[in-house]
Structure formats: C-alpha cells, structure tokens
CSV table of C-alpha atoms and ligand atoms in Angstrom, one decimal:
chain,number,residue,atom,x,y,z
A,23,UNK,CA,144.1,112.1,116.4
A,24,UNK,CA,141.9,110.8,113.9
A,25,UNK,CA,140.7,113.6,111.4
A,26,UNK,CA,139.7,111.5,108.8
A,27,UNK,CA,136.5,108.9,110.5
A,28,UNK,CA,132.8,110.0,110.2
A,29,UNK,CA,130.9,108.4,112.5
A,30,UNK,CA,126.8,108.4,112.5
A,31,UNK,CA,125.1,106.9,115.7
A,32,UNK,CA,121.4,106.1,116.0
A,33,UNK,CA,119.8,106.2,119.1
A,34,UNK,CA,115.9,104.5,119.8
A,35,UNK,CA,113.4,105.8,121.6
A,36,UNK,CA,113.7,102.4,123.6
A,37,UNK,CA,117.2,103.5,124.4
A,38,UNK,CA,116.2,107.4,125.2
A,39,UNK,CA,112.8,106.3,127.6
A,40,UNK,CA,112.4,103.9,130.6
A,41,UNK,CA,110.2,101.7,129.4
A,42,UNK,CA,108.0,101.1,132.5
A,43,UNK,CA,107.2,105.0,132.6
A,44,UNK,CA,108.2,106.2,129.3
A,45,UNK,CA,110.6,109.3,131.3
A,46,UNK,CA,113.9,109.8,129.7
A,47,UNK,CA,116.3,107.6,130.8
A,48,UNK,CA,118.8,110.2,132.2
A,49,UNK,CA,121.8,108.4,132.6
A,50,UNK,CA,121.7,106.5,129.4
A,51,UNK,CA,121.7,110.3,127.6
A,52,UNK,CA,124.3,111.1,129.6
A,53,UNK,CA,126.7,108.2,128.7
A,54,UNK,CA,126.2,108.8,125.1
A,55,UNK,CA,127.0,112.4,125.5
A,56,UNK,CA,130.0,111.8,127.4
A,57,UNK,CA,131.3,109.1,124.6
A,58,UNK,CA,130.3,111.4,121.8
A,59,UNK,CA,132.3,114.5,123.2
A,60,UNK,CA,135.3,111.7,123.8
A,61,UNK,CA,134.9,110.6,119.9
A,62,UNK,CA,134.5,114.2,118.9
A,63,UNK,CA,138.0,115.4,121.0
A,64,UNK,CA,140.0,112.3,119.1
A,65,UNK,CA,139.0,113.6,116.6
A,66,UNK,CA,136.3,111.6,114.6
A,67,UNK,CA,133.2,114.1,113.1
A,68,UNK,CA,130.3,112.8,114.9
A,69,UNK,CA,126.6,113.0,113.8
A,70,UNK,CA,123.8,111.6,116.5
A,71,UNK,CA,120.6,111.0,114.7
A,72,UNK,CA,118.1,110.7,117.7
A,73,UNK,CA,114.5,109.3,118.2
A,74,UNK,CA,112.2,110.5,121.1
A,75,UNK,CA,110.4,113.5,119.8
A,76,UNK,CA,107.1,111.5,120.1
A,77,UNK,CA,108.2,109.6,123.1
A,78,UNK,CA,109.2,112.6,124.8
A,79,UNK,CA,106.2,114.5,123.9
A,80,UNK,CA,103.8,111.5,124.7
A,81,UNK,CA,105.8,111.5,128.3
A,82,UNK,CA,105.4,115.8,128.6
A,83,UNK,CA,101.9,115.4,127.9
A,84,UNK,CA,101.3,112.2,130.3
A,85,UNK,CA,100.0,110.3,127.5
A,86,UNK,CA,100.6,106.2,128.5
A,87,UNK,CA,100.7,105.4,124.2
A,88,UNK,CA,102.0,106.6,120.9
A,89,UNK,CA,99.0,108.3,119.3
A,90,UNK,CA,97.6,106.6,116.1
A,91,UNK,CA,96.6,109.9,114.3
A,92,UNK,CA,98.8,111.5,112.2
A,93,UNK,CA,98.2,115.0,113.4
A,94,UNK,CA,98.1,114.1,116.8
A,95,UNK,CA,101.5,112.3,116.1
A,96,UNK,CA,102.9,115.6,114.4
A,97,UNK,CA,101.8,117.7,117.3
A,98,UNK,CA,103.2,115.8,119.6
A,99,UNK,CA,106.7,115.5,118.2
A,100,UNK,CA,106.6,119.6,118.1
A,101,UNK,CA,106.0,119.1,121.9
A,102,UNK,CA,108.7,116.6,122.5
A,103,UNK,CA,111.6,117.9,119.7
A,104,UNK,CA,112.4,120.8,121.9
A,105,UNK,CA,112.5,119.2,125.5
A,106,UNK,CA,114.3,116.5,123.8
A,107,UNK,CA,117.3,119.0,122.2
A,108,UNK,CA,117.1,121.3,125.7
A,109,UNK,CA,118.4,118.3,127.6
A,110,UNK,CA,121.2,117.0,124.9
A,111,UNK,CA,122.3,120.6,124.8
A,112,UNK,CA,122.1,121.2,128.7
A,113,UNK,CA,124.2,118.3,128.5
A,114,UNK,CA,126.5,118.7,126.1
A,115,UNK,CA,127.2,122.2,127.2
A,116,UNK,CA,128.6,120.7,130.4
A,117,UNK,CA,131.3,119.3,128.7
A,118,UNK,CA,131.9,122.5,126.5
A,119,UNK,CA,130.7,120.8,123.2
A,120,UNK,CA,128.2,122.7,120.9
A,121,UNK,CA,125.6,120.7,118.8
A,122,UNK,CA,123.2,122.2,116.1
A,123,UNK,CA,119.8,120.8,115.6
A,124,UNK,CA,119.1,119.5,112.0
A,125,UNK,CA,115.3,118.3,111.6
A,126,UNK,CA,115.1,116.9,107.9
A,127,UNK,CA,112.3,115.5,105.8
A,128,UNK,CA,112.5,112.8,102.6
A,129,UNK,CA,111.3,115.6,100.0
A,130,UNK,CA,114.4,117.7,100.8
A,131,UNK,CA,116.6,115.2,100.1
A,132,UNK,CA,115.2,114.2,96.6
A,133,UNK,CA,115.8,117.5,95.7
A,134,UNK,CA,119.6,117.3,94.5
A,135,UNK,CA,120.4,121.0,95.1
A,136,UNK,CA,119.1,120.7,98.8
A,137,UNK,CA,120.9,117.3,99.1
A,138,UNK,CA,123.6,119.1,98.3
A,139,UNK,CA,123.3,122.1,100.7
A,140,UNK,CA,122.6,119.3,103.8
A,141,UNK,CA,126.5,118.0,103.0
A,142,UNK,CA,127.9,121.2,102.8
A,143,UNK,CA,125.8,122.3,105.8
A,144,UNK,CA,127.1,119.1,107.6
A,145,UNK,CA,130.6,119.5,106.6
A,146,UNK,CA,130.5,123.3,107.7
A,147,UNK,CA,129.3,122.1,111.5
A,148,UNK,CA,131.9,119.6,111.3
A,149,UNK,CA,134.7,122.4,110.3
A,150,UNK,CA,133.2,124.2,113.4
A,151,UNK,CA,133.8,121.2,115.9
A,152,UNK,CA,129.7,121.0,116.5
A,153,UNK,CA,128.2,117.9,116.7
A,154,UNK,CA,125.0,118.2,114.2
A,155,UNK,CA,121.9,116.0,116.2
A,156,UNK,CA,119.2,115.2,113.8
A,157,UNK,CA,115.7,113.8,113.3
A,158,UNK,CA,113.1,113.8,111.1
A,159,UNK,CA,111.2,117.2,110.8
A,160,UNK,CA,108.0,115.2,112.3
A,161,UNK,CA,105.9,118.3,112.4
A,162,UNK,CA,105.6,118.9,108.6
A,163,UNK,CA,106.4,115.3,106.7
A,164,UNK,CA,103.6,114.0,105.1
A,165,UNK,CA,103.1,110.6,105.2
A,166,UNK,CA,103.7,109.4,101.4
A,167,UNK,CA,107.1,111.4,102.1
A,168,UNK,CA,108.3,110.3,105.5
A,169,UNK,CA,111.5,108.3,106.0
A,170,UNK,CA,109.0,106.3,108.5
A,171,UNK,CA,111.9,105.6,110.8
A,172,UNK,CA,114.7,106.7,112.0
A,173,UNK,CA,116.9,103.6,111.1
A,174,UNK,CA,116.7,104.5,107.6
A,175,UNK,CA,116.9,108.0,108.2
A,176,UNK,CA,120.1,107.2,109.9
A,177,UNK,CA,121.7,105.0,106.7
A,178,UNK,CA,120.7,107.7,104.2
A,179,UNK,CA,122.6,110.2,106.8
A,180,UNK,CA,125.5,108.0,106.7
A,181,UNK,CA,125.3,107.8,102.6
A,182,UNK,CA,124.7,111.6,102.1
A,183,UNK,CA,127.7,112.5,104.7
A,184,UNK,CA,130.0,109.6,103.0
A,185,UNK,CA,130.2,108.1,106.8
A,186,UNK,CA,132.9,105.5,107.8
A,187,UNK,CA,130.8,104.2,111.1
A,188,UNK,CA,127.0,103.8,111.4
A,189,UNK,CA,125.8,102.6,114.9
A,190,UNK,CA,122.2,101.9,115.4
A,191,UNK,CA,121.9,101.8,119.6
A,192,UNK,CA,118.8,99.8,120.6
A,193,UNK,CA,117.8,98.0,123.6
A,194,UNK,CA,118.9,94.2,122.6
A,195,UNK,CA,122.6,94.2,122.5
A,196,UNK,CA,123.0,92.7,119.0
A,197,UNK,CA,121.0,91.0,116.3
A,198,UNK,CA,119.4,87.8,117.0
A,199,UNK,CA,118.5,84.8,114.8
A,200,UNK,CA,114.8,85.9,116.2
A,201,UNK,CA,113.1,88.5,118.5
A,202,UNK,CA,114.6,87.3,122.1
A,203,UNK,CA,112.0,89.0,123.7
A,204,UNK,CA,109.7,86.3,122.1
A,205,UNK,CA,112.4,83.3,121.7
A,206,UNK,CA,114.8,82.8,124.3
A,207,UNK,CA,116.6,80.7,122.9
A,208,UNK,CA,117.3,82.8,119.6
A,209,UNK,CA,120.9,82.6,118.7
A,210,UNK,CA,123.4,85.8,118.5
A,211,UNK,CA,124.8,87.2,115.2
A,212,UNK,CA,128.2,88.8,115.6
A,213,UNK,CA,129.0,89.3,111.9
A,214,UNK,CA,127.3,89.6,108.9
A,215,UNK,CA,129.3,90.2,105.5
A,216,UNK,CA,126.7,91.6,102.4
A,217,UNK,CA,126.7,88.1,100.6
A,218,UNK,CA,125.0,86.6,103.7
A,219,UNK,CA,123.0,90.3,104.7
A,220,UNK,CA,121.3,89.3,101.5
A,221,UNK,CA,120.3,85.8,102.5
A,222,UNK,CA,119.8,86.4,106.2
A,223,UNK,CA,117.3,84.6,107.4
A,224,UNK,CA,116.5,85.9,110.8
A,225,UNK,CA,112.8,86.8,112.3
A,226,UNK,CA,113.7,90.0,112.8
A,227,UNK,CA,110.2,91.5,113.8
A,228,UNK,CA,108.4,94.8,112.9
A,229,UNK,CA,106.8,95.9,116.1
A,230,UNK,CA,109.2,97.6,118.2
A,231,UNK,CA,108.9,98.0,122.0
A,232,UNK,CA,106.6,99.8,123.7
A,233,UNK,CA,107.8,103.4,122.4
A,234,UNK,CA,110.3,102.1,119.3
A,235,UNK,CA,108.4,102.2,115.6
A,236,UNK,CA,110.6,99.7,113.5
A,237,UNK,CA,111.5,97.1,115.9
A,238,UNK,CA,114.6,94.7,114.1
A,239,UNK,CA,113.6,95.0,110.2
A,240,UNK,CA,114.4,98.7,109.6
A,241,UNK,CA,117.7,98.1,111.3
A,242,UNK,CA,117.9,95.7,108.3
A,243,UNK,CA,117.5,97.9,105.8
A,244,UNK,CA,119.6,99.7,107.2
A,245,UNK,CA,122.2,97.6,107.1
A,246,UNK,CA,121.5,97.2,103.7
A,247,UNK,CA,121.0,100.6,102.6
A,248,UNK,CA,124.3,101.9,104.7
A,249,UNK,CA,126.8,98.8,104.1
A,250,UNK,CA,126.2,98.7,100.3
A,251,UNK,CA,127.7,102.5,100.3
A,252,UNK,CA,130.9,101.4,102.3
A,253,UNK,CA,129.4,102.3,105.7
A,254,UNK,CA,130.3,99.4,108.4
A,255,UNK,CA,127.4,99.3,110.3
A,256,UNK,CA,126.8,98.4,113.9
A,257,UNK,CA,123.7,97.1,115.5
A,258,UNK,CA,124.3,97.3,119.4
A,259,UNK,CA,123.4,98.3,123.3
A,260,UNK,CA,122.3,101.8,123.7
A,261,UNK,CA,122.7,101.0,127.3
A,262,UNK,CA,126.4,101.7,127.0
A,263,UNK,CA,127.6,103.9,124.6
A,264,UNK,CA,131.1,103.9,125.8
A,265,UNK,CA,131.4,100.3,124.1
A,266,UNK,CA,131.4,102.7,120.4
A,267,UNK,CA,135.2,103.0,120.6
A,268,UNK,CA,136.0,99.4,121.9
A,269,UNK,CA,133.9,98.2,119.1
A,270,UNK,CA,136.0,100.9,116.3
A,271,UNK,CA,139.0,99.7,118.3
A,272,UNK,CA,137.8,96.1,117.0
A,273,UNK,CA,136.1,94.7,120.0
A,274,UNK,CA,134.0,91.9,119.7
A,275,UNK,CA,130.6,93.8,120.9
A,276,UNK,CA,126.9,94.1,119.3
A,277,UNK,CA,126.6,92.5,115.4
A,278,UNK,CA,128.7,94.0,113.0
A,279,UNK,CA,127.8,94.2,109.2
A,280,UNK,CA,130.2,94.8,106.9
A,281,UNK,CA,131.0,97.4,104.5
A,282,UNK,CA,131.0,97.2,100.8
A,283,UNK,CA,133.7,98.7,98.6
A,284,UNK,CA,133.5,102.4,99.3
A,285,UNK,CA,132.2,104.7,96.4
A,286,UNK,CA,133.2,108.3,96.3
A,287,UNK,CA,130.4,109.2,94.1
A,288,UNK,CA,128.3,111.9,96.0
A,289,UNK,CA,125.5,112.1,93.0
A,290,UNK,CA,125.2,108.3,92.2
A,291,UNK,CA,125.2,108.3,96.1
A,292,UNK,CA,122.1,110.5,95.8
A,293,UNK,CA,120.7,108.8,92.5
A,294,UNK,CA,120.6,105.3,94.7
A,295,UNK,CA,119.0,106.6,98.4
A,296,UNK,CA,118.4,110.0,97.8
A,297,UNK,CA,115.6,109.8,95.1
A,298,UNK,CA,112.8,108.0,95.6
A,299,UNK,CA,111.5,105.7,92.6
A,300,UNK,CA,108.7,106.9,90.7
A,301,UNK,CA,107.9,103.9,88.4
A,302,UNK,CA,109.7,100.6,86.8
A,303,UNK,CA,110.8,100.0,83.3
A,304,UNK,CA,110.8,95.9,82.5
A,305,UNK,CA,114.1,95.2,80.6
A,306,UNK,CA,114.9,91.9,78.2
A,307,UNK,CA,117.5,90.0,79.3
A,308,UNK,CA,120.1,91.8,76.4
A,309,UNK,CA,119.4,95.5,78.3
A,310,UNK,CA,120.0,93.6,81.9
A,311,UNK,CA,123.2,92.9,80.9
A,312,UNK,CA,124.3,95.6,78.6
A,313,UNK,CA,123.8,97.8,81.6
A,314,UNK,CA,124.6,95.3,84.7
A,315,UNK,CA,127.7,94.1,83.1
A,316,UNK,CA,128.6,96.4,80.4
A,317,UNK,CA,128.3,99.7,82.3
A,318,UNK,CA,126.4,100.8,79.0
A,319,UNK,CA,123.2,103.0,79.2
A,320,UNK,CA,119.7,101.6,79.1
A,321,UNK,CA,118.2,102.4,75.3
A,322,UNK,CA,114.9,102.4,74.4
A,323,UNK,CA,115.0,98.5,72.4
A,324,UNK,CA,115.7,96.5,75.6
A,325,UNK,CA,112.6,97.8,77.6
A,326,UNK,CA,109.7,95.6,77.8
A,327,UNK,CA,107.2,97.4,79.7
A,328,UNK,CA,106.2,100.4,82.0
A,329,UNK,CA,104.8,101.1,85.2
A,330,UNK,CA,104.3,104.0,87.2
A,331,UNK,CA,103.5,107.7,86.4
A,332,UNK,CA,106.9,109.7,86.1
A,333,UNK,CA,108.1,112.4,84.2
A,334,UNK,CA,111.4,112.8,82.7
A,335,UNK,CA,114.3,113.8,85.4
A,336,UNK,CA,112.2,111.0,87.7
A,337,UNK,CA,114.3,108.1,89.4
A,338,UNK,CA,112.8,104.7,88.3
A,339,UNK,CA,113.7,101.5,89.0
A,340,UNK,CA,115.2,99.1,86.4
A,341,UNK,CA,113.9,95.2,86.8
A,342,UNK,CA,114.4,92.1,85.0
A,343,UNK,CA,111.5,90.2,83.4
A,344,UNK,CA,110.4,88.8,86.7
A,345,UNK,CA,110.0,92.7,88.0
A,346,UNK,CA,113.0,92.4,90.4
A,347,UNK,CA,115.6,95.2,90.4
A,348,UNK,CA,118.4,95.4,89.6
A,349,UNK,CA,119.2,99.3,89.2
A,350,UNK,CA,117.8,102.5,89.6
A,351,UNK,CA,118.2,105.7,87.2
A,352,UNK,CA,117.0,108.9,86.0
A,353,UNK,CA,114.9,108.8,83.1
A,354,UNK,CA,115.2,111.0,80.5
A,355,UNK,CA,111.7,110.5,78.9
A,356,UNK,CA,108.0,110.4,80.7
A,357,UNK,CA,106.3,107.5,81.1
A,358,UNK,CA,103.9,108.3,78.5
A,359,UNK,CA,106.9,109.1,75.5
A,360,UNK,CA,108.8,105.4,77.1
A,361,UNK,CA,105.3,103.8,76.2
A,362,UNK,CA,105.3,104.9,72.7
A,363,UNK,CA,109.1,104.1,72.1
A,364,UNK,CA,109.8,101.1,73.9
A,365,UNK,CA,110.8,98.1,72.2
A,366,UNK,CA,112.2,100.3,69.2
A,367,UNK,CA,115.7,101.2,67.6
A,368,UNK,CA,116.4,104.4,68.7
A,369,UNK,CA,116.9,106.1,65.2
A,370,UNK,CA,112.9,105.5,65.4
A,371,UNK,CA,112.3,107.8,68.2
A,372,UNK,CA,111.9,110.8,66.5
A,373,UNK,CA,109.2,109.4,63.9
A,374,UNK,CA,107.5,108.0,66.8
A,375,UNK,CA,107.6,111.0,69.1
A,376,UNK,CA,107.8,113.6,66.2
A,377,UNK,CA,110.6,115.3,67.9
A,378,UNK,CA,114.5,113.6,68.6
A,379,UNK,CA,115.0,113.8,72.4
A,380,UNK,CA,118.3,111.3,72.2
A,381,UNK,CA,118.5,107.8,71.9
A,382,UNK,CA,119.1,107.3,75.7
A,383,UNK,CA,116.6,106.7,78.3
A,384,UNK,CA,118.9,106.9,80.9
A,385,UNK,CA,122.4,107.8,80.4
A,386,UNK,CA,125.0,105.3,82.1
A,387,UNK,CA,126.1,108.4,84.6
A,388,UNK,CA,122.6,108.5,85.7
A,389,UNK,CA,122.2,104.6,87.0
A,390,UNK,CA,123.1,103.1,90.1
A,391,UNK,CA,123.8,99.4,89.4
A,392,UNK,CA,121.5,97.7,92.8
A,393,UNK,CA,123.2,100.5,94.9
A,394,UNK,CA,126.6,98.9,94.7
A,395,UNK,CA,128.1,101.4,92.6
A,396,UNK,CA,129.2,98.9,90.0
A,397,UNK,CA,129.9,101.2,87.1
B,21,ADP,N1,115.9,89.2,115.4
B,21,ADP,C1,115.9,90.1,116.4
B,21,ADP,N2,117.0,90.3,117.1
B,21,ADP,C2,117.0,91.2,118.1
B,21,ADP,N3,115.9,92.0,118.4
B,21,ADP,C3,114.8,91.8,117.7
B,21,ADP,C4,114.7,90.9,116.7
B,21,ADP,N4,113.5,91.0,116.1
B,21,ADP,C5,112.8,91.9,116.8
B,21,ADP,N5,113.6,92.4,117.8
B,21,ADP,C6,113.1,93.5,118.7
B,21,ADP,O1,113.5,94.8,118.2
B,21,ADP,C7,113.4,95.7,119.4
B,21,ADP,C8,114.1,97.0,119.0
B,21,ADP,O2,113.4,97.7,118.1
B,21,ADP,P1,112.7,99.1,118.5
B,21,ADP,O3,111.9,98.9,119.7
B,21,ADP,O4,112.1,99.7,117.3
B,21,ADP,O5,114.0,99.9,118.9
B,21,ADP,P2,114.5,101.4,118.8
B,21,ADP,O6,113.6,102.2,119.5
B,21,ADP,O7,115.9,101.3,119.4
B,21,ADP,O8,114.5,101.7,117.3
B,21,ADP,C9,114.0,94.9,120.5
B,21,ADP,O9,113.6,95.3,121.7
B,21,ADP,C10,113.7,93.4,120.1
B,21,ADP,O10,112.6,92.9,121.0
B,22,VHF,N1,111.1,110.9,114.4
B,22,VHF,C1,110.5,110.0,115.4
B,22,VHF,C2,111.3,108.7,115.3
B,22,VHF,C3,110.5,107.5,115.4
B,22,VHF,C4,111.5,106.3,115.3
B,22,VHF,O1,112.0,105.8,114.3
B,22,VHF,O2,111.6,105.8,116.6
B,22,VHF,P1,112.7,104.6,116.9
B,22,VHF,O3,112.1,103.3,116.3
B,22,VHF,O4,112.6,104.6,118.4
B,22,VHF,O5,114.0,104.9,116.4
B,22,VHF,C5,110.6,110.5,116.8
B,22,VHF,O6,111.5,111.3,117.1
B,22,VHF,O7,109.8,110.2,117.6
C-alpha cells in the first residue's frame, strides 16, 4: 500500500469519443475506470480530470462539429456534463468505487479562501476513498476567465492538490518532435528534464483533432506549469490506461517530463498558478537581482515602469527591462499609487502619496520567483 502518492490524470475528448462518429468510445472509459479503481485500492488518491462535456453533448444532440458560439458551446456542455458523469458513475459503481463530481471555474480559484476550500474539499473525498472527477464548470465561465482547456486545468489541479503524478492521456502515445499526424517521420520524445522543457523545440501544434481544443501546446504548458511545482508529468496513450502503473513502476512508456524540486508551499503555490496577473511592473537590473537572488522584497526604487490596471492585493508580474518575467507577486499598492512612487526611496512615499502605506511593494512572502519556488 501506498498512502502517500497523489495522482491526477487527464483524459481528452479524443481519448473519450470515436473519432469517426464522435460516440463515446466505451471501452476506452472502461479501461481507465478499471485502472483507476486498481490505483485507488493500492492505495494512491486519485483525481480524473475529464473532457467531453461538449463532445458528448455535440454527440446527444447529433451535432457533426464543436459549435463556434459561446452560448451555444455553454449549453451544450450542460447537455453533455451529466450523460458524461451518468456513464463514469454507472461505471465506477460496478466495481464498488464512489466518485463525486467537481465542476470548477478560474475565478474560484483566484479567490484564496475558495482555493483553499477546493483542497480541503479534495482532501475530504480523498479521506472518504472517492475518487473526485472534474471539469471545468463550462456552463457559467466567462470567457476572459476560462481555464480554456483542460490540460491546464489539469496542472493547476495537480499544483492546488500538491500531486506526485500528472498524466495527460491523449490519442498519440507520446510527444513528438512534430505533429505525426502531419510528419511521419517526426521523432519520439521519451524524456524531457525542465532545463531542456524550456528550450524544446518541437512543433507541437494548436489545433487538436476533430473534437480535442488544445491539440500538443497546452499539454506544454502543462508540463511547464505542473513540473515546475514538483509534479512528474506524463504525456501518453489514452487508449490504455492500464500502462499508468507500468509507467509509476518506471516503465519506459509515453514522454515523461520531469519534476522540479517539490515546494510544500500551498499559498506561494496559489500566488504562482492560482492568481491570474493583472499588470507588470518593469524592474532595473539591481531590483532583478535583489529579489531573484537575494530573496529580498521588491521596493519601490528598482521599478521602472507600469502596465496594467490593478489594485493593491492584485498578482502582477515582475519583468526585467526587456518585459520578460521573471516573478509574479502581490502588490501592495494600485497601479495608480506605483506610478507616482516608482523610481523613489521609500522614506519618500509618504510625501508623495500623503499617507505611509510601507516601503514594500510586495513583500518577499508574497512572490513567486518564475514559479520555481526559489525563495
Ligand atoms: N509535437 C506533437 N507530438 C504529438 N502530437 C502532436 C504534436 N503536435 C500536435 N499534435 C496533435 O495533438 C493531438 C492531441 O491533441 P488534442 O486533440 O487536443 O487531444 P486531447 O483531446 O487529448 O486534449 C494529436 O492527435 C496530435 O495530432
Ligand atoms: N471542458 C471542456 C474541455 C475542453 C478540452 O480541453 O478538451 P480536450 O482538448 O479534449 O481536453 C469539455 O468538457 O468539453
């Protein structure tokens, strides 16, 4: 028995749906659900994050493509959500295993005090021996607020539940050096460590099959987003699940990405992927490295310049000169007050503001060094 191994697994709607008719591949479903109550009995806590409320819907409603409207999109996934969680849990139930259903949306998780009640509801369901399936809440995301796609709804799982595993099923059975669909003679990936995750150079393309959304490049981020929180991440066949414990096991299957250094820290966990970025400060090279290297906070002398509309309390991103980031934080001034006091000693803020609101602009506890946890 293993009680201490989260593991998060993504299917695609590629993996969920024929893809000549767009049905519900049946036995595919099945397999996972059979591997997942296996991983669940040794032992591991198991989250599926699943596609296919819009495929499913699209399939209910005999549409033959994915709807371009948003409203159209939104009512459809209301259609296809519940079929889609009546046939895991007709499933599941064969085998004795209860599973919840947890339908999130991006604003909740920005909100630290419902980030926080999605872990503890997690861990609860996890305590209970259920096996939590999510999605996005498709019905009711609006579109500046939508995680887009459920490979980086999937990483941000992963970070929020402190995951060991993420596997992103799909229907190619690991990363190639292009889209093999288009180049046949693209070259498999088997391992990726973060120094060359940053460099890849693969055409991994946006369009998706016939029912996916992402297609290769959200798996990316993914990658990105999940490894640089200590969550080895697995891009790999949804076709057969049952390879999920030969690959733990250390099988050679799919492409494997590994994991940064693990970081305990739920809230700088939250401060990196929960938040979303409202605006930029520019920082001299001094601030870069005071709070890169040094672990110090960012004052307000080593900011150059502001973007964005934000209020204090907002997540920003910190960039070098050249506008590339290199942190993110919580700010603990507006945009407008940064404007005014940027560039100065701190001892001049209140003269400048005509009130003292601290010397920091964001505090050292409040920044995420490029999401690897640095400080
Ligand atoms: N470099 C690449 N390596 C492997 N597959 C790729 C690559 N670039 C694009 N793809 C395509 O990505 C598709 C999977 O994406 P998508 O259809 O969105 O799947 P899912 O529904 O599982 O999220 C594959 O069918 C493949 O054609
Ligand atoms: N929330 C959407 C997910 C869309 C999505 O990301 O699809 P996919 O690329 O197949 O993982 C749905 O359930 O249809």
């Amino acid at each position: 028995m293993n009680h201490s191994q989260t593991i998060v697994i993504k299917i695609g709607t590629s993996s969920l749906a024929q893809p000549e008719t767009g049905k519900l591949a049946l036995s595919t479903i099945a397999a996972l659900v059979e591997t997942l109550t296996e991983l669940r009995q040794l032992g591991y806590d198991v989250v599926l994050v699943s596609s296919g409320a819009v495929g499913v819907g699209c399939s209910r409603l005999k549409l033959t493509e994915r709807p371009k409207k948003i409203a159209t999109k939104q009512a459809i996934a209301a259609v296809g959500q519940g079929r889609l969680i009546r046939v895991y849990d007709d499933l599941f139930t064969a085998l004795n295993q209860p599973i919840a259903q947890i339908l999130l949306t991006r604003r909740e998780l920005m909100e630290r005090s419902c980030y926080v009640n999605a872990k503890n509801t997690f861990d609860a369901l996890f305590e209970l021996g259920v096996i939590p399936i999510v999605n996005e809440n498709d019905t009711v995301a609006i579109e500046e607020l939508k995680f887009g796609d459920n490979d980086t709804l999937s990483a941000l799982v992963a970070s929020l539940i402190n995951a060991n595993w993420l596997f992103i099923l799909t229907d190619v059975d690991r990363l190639y050096s292009a889209d093999p669909r288009t180049f046949p003679d693209a070259k498999p990936i088997k391992v990726v460590n973060s120094l060359q995750l940053d460099q890849l150079q693969v055409k991994a393309g946006n369009k998706g099959s016939q029912w996916g959304t992402g297609g290769m490049s959200t798996k990316l981020t993914a990658a990105r987003l999940a490894t640089s929180v200590g969550v080895t991440t697995v891009i790999t066949h949804g076709k057969k699940p049952e390879n999920l414990l030969k690959i733990i096991n250390g099988e050679d299957i799919g492409t494997k990405f590994e994991a940064q250094l693990k970081n305990d820290n739920a809230r700088k966990r939250w401060i990196a992927y929960g938040l979303l970025p409202r605006g930029k400060l520019y920082l001299d090279k001094g601030a870069v490295k005071a709070i890169s290297q040094k672990g110090k906070s960012l004052l307000a002398a080593g900011i150059l310049k502001v973007e964005g509309s934000f209020d204090s309390a907002d997540a920003v991103q910190l960039c070098d000169e050249t506008g590339q980031e290199i942190a993110r934080g919580i700010v603990n001034y507006n945009q407008e007050e940064i404007n005014k006091i940027k560039g100065n000693h701190s001892n001049q803020i209140p003269e400048l503001l005509g009130y003292d609101g601290g010397g920091t602009i964001v505090h050292r506890d409040n920044l995420v060094i490029n999401g690897t946890f640095k400080n």
